[in-house]
Short mmCIF file of C-alpha atoms in Angstrom, two decimals:
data_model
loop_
_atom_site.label_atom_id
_atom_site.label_comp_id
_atom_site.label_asym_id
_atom_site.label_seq_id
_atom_site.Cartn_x
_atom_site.Cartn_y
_atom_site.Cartn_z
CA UNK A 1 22.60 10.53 -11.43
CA UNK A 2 19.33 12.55 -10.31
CA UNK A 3 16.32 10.20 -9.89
CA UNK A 4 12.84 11.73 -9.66
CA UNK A 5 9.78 10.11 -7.92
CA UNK A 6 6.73 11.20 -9.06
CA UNK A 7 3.73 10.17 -6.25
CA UNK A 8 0.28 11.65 -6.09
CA UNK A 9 0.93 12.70 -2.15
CA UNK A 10 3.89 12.61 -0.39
CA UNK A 11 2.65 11.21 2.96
CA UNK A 12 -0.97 10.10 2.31
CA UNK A 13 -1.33 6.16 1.58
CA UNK A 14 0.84 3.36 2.07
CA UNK A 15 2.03 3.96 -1.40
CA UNK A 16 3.37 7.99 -0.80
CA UNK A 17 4.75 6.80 2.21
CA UNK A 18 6.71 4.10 0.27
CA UNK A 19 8.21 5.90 -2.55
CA UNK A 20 9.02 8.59 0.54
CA UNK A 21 11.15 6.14 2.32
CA UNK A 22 12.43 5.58 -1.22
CA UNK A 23 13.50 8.85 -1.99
CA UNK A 24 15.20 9.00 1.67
CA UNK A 25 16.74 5.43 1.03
CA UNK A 26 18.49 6.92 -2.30
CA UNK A 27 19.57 9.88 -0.71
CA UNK A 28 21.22 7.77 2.50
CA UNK A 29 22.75 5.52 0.23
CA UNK A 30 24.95 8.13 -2.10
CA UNK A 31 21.81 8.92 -4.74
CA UNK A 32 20.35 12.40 -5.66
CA UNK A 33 16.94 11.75 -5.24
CA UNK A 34 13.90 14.62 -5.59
CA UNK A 35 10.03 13.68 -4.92
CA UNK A 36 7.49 15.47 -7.23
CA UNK A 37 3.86 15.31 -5.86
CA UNK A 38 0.51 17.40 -6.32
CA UNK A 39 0.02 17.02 -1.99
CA UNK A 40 3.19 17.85 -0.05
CA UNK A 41 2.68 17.50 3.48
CA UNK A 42 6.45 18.13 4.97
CA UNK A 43 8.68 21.11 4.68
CA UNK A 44 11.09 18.55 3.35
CA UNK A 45 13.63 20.12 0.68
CA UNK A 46 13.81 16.93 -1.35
CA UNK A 47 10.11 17.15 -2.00
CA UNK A 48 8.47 19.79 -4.77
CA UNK A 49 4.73 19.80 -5.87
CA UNK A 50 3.36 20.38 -8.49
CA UNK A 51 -0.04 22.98 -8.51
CA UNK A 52 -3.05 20.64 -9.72
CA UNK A 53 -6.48 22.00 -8.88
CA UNK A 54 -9.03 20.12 -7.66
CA UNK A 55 -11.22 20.03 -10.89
CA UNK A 56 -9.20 17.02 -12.47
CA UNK A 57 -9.70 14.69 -9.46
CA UNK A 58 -13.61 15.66 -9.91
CA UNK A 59 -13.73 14.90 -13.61
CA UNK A 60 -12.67 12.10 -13.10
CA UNK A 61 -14.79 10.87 -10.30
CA UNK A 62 -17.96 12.33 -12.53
CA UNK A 63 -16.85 10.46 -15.62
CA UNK A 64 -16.98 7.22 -13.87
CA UNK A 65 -20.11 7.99 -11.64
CA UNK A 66 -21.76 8.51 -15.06
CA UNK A 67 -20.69 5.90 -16.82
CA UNK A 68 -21.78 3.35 -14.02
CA UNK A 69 -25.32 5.11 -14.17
CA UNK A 70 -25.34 7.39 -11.59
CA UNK A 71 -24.39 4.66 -8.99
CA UNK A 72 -21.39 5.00 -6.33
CA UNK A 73 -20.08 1.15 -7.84
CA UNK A 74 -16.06 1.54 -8.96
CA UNK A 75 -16.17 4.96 -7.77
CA UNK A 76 -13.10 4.53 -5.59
CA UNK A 77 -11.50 1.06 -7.43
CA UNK A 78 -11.22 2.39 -10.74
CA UNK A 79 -9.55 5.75 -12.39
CA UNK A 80 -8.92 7.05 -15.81
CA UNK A 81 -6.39 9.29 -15.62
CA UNK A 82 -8.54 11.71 -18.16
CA UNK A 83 -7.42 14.86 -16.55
CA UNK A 84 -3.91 15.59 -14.67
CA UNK A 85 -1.42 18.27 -14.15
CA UNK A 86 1.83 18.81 -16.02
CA UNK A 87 5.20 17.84 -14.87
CA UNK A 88 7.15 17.31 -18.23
CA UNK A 89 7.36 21.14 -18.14
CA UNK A 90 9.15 21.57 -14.51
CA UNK A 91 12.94 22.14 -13.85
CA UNK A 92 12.53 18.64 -11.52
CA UNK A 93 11.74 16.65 -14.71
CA UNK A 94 14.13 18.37 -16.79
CA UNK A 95 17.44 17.80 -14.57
CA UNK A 96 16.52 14.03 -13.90
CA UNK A 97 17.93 11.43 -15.58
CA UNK A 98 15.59 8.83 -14.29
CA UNK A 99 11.78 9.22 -13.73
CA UNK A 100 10.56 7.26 -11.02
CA UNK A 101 7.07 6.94 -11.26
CA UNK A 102 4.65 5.62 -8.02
CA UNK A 103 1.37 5.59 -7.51
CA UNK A 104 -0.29 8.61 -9.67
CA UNK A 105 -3.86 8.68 -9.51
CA UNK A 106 -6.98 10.47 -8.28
CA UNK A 107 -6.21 13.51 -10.86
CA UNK A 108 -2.77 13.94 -10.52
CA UNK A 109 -1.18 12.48 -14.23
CA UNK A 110 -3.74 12.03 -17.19
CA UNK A 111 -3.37 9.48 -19.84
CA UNK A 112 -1.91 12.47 -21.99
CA UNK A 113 0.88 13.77 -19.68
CA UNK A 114 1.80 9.44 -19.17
CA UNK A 115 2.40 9.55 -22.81
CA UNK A 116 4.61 12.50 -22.77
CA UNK A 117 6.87 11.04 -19.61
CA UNK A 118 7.47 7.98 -21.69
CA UNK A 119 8.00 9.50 -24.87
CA UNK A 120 10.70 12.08 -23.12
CA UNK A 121 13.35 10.00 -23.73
CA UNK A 122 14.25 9.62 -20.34
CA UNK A 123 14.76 6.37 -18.06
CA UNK A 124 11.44 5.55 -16.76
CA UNK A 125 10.76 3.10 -13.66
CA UNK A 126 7.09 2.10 -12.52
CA UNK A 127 6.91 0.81 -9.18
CA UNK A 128 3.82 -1.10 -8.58
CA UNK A 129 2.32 -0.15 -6.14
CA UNK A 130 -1.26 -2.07 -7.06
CA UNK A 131 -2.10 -3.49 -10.59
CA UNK A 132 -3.77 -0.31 -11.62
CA UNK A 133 -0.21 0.25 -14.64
CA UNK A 134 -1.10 -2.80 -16.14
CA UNK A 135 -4.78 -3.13 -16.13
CA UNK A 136 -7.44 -0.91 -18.16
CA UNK A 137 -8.62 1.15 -15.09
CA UNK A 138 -9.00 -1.06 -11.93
CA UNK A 139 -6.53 -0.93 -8.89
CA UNK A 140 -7.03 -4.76 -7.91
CA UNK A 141 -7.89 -6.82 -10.31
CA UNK A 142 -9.26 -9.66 -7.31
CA UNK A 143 -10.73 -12.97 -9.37
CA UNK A 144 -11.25 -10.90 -12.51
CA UNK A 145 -8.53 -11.71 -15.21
CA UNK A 146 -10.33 -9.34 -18.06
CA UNK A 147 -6.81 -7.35 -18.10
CA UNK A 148 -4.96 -10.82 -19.44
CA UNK A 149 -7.18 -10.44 -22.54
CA UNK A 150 -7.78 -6.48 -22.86
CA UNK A 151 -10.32 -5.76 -20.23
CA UNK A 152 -13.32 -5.96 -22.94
CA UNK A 153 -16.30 -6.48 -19.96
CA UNK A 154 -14.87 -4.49 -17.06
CA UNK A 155 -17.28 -5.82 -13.85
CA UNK A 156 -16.34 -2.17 -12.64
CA UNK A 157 -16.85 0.29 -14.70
CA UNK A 158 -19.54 0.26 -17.54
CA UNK A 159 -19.67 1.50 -21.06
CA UNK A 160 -16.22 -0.06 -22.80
CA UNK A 161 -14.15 2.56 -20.59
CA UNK A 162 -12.00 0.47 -19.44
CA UNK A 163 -11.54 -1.46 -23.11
CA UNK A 164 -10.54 2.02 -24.63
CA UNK A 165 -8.01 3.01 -21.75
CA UNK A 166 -6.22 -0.27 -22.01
CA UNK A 167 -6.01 0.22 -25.34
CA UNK A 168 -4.47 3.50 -25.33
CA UNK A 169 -2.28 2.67 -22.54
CA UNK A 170 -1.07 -0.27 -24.74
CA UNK A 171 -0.13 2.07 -27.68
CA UNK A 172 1.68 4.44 -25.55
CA UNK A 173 3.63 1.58 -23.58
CA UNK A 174 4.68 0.09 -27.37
CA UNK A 175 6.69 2.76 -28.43
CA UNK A 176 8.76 2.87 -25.17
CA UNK A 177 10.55 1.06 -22.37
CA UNK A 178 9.63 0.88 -18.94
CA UNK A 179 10.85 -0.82 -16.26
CA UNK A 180 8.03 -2.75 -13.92
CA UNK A 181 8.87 -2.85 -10.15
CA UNK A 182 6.51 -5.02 -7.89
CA UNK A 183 6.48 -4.23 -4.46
CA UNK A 184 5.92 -7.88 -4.15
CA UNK A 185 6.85 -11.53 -6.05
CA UNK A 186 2.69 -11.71 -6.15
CA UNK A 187 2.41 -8.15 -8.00
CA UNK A 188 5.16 -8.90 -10.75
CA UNK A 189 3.91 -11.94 -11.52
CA UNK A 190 0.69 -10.76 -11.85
CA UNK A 191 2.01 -7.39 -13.61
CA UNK A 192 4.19 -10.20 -16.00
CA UNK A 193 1.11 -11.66 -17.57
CA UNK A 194 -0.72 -8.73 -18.77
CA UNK A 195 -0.26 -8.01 -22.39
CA UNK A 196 0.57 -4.41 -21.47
CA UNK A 197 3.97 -5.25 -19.92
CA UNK A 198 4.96 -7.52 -23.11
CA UNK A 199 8.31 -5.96 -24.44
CA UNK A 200 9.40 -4.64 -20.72
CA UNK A 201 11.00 -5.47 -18.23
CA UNK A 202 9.38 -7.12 -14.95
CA UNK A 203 11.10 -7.54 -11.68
CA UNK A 204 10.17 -6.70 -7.69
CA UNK A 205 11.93 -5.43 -4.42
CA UNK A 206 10.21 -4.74 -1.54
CA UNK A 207 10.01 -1.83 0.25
CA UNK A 208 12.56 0.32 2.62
CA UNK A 209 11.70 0.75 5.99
CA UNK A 210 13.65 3.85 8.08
CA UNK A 211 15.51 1.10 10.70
CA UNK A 212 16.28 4.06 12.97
CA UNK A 213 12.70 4.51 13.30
CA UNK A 214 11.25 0.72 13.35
CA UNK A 215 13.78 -1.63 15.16
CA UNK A 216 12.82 -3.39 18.71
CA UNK A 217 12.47 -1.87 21.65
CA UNK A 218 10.95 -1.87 25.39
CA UNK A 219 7.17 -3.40 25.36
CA UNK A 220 6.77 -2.69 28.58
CA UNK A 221 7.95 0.89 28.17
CA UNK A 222 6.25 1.77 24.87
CA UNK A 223 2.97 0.57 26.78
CA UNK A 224 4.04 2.81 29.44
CA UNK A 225 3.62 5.58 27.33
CA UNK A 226 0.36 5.02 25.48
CA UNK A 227 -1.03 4.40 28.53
CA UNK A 228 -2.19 0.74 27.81
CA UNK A 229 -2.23 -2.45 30.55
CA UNK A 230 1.13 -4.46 31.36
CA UNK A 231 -1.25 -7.46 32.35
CA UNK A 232 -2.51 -8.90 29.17
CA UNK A 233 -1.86 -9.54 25.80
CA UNK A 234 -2.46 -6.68 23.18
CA UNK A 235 -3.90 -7.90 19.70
CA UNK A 236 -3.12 -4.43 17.81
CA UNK A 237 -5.08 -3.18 13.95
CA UNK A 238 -4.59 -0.48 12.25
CA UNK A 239 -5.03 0.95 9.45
CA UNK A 240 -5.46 4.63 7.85
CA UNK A 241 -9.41 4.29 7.54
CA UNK A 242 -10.81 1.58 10.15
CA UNK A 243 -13.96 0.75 8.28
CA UNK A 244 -12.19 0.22 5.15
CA UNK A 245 -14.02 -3.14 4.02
CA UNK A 246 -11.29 -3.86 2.07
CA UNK A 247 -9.08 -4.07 5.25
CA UNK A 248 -11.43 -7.12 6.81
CA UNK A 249 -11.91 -5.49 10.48
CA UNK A 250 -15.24 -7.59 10.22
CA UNK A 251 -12.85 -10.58 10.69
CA UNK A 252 -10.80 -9.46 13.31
CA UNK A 253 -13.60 -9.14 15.39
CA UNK A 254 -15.04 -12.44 14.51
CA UNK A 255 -12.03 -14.77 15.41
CA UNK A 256 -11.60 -12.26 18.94
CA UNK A 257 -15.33 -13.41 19.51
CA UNK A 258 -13.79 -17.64 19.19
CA UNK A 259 -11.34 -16.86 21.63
CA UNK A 260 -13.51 -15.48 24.25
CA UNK A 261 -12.81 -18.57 26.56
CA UNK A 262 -9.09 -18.54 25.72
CA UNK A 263 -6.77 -18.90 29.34
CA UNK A 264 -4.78 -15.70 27.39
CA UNK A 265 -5.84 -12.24 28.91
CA UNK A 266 -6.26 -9.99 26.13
CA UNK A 267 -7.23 -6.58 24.45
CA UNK A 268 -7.70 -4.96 21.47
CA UNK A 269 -5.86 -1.87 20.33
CA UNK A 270 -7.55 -0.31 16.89
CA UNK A 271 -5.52 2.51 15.53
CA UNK A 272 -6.52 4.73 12.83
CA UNK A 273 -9.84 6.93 11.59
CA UNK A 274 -13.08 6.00 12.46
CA UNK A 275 -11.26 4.01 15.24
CA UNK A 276 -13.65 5.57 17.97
CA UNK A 277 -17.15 4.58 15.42
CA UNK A 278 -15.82 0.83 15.36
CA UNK A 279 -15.28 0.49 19.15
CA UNK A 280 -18.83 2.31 19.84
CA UNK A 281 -20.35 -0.64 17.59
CA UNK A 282 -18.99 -3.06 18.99
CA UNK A 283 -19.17 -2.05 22.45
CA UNK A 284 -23.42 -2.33 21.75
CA UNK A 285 -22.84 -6.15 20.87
CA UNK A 286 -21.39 -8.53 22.87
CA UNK A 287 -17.87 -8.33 22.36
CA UNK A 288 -15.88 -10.36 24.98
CA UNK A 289 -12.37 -7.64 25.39
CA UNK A 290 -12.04 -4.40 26.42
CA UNK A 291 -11.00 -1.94 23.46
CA UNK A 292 -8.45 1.00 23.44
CA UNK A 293 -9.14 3.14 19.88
CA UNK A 294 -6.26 5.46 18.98
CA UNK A 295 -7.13 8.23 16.09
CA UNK A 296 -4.96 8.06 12.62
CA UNK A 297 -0.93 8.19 13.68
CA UNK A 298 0.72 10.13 11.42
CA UNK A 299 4.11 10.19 13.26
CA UNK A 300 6.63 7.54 12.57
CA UNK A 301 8.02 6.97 15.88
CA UNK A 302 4.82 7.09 17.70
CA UNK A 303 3.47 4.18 15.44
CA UNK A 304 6.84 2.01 15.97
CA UNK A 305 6.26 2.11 19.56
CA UNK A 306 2.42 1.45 19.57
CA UNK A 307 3.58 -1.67 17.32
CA UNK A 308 6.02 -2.45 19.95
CA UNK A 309 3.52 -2.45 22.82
CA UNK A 310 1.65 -5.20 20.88
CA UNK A 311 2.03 -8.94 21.56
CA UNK A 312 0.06 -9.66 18.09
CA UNK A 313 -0.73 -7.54 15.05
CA UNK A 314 -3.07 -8.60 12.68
CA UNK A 315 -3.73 -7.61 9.58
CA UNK A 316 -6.77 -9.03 7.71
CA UNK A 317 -6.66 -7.33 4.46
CA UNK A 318 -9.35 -8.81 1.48
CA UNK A 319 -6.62 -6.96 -1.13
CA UNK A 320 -3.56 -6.01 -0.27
CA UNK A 321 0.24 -5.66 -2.16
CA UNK A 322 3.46 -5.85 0.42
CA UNK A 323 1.14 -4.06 3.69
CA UNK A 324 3.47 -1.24 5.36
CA UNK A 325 1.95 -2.11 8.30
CA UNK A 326 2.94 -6.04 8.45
CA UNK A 327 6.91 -4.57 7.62
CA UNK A 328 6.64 -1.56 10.50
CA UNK A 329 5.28 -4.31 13.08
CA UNK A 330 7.85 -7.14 12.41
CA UNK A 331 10.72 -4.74 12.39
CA UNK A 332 10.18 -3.68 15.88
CA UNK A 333 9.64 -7.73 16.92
CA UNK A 334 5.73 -7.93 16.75
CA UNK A 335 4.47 -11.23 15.07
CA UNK A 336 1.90 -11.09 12.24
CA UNK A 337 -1.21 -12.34 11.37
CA UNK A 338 -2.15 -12.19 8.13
CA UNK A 339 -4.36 -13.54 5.34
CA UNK A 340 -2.95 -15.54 2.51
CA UNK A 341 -3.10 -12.80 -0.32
CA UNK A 342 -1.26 -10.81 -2.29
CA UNK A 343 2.59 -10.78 -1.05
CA UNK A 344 1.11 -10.95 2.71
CA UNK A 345 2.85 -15.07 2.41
CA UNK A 346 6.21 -13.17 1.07
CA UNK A 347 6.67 -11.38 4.13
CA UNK A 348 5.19 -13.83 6.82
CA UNK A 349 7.14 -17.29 7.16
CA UNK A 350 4.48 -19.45 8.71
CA UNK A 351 4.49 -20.38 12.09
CA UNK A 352 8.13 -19.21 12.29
CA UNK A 353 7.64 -15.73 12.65
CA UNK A 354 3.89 -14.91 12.63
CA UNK A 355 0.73 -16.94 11.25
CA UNK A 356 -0.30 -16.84 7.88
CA UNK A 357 -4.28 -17.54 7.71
CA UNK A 358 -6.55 -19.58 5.02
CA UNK A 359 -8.40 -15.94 3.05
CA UNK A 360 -11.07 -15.20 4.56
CA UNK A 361 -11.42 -17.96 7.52
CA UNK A 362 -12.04 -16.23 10.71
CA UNK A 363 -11.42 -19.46 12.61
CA UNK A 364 -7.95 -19.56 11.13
CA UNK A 365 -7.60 -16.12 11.60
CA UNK A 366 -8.42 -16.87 15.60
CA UNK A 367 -5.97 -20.20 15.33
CA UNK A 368 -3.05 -17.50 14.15
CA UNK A 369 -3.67 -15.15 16.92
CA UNK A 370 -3.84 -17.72 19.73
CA UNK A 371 -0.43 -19.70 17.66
CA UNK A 372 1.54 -15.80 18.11
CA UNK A 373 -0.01 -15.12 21.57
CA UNK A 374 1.83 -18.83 22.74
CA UNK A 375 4.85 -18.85 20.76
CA UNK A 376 7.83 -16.77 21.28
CA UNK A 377 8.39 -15.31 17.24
CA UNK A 378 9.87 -11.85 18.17
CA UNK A 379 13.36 -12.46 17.43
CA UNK A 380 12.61 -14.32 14.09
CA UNK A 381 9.93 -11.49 13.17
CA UNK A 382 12.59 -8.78 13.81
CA UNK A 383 15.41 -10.41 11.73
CA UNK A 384 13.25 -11.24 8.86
CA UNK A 385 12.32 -7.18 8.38
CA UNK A 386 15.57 -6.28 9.44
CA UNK A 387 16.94 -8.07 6.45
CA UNK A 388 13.53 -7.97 3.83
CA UNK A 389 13.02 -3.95 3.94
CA UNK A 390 16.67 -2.96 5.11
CA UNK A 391 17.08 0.23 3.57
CA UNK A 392 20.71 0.17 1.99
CA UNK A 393 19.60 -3.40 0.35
CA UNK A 394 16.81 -1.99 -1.16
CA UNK A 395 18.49 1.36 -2.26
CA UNK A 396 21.47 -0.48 -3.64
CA UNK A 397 18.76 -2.18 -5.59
CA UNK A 398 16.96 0.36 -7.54
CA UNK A 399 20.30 1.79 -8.32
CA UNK A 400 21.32 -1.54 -10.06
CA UNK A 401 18.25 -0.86 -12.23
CA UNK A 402 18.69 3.05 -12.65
CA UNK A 403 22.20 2.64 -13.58
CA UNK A 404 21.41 -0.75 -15.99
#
């Protein structure tokens, strides 16, 4: 059987670096697995791209700049998918037997190349990846439920856009089958009641993680070799853009600020870009620890041993699916703290291995950090990855669905 994964990059995004793990998973695991993507970023021979220029991802940014009146709102939340490349037409789509699609925005698959995939005949999975599949045009969704009724007033995009797309994406659903994957319990259920998913089939499985990569190790060696302090306690972010609001940094650094008189010794470790702007602001106010940025890691095995060197990592995220970075830290025996959203609850068993915080309540978020700082949770933290994103489990699953 040859399953192909279609994904907009093939290293770029939590999602890329998903359906990568994916594709890896399948091949481990006895599959013949191929990645399509416009961005390839490895020499990897299971990986082909696909030439899309530029001008489709601008379109489509102009289309919706327009249409919200020349304002930067849902410039970045919402997309189209009115301009794309074509991948019905390559020897990768033709040999597969199953299409595997990811996450394929930003001007990689228009509305019109969808409809041919799904009208091809062949097998076609959606993982979900956000809620983007089975909403008009929105990624998240957050306490609008316009998609459960045909997204008529969009509160992100203006001008009935988002009424038409959902619309179109309902006729060209109809007249096929597709099978939903959420990364998450949260996502299917969520991808279950829109009317766009009526007729198909909805399930979830998380995500694979690469256990030769993220598995426990040495803390006080991995420290060793960041150069970072065996004294104290290391509360560790990260994510791929720092000052992403949508990843709640803000909150971070309030509940650090309500444990400034806390017996603990600690520091903050804040990996990823614009890690150096964040630090410089907050090194102006008067932030009680001392700070040690790290630029974006790109390598695997560098990342699994800066999560290892951490007694804590938190994860704040406003919005957020099944967060790579929660499953990378708790495989190598780092408790979590995380907010109660999305499939963040899924993945973090409260107070048994890592702290699961009221949305949005810094002093909770503090109470979490100060619970995993006193509490011993490694073990349980590493067993519950080791058996939620073990990679054979979670091949041996999507081939029950390819082959069903």
């Amino acid at each position: 059987m040859h399953i192909l994964i279609i994904s907009t990059t093939e290293r770029t995004g939590g999602a890329a670096i998903a359906a990568s793990r994916l594709c890896t998973a399948l091949n481990n695991h006895g599959a013949h697995a191929m990645m399509l993507v416009r961005d390839k970023q490895t020499d990897s021979m299971s990986v082909a791209r696909v030439n899309v220029g530029k001008w489709a991802f601008i379109w489509e940014r102009i289309r919706i700049w327009v249409a919200n009146g020349f304002r930067m709102r849902g410039l970045w939340q919402t997309d189209l998918a009115c301009a794309g490349g074509d991948i019905t037409g390559t020897p990768e789509f033709q040999q597969a037997d199953v299409i595997h699609l990811h996450w394929i925005n930003q001007g990689f698959l228009s509305m019109d190349e969808l409809k041919h995939i799904l009208h091809s005949g062949k097998r076609v999975v959606w993982t979900l990846h956000d809620q983007w599949p089975v909403t008009g045009v929105c990624h998240y969704s957050a306490t609008c439920e316009g998609y459960l009724t045909g997204c008529t007033k969009c509160p992100q995009l203006a001008g009935g856009l988002a009424r038409r797309i959902f619309e179109r994406k309902r006729r060209i659903y109809s007249s096929s089958h597709i099978t939903f994957v959420g990364c998450s319990q949260w996502i299917a259920r969520l991808a279950a009641q829109s009317p766009l998913t009526t007729g198909h089939r909805v399930t979830s499985i998380a995500n694979a993680l690469p256990q030769g990569v993220f598995a426990p190790t040495n803390q006080q060696s991995a420290r060793l070799e960041h150069g970072l302090p065996l004294d104290v306690s290391l509360v560790l972010f990260s994510a791929f853009k720092v000052t992403d609001e949508r990843k709640g940094f803000r909150f971070l650094a309030e509940a650090l600020r309500k444990l400034h008189d806390t017996p603990v010794a600690m520091a903050l470790v804040v990996v990823g870009r614009q890690a150096e702007a964040v630090i410089k602001q907050l090194s102006t106010s008067d932030f009680p620890f001392t700070i040690y940025p790290v630029s974006y890691v790109s390598d695997e095995h560098r990342m699994a041993s800066l999560y290892a060197a951490a007694d804590v990592f938190v994860s704040p995220s406003l919005q957020d699916n099944l967060p790579n970075t929660i499953a990378e830290a708790m495989s190598v025996g780092t408790p979590c703290v995380g907010f109660d959203v999305g499939g963040v609850p899924e993945m973090i068993d409260h107070e048994v291995n890592g702290y699961v915080a009221r949305y949005c309540d810094a002093d909770d978020l503090a109470a979490g950090i100060e619970y995993c700082l006193t509490n011993d949770l490694r073990s349980e933290a590493a067993a519950k990855a080791a058996h939620m994103f073990n990679e054979g489990r979670v091949a041996r699953q999507y081939m029950e669905i390819y082959e069903s």
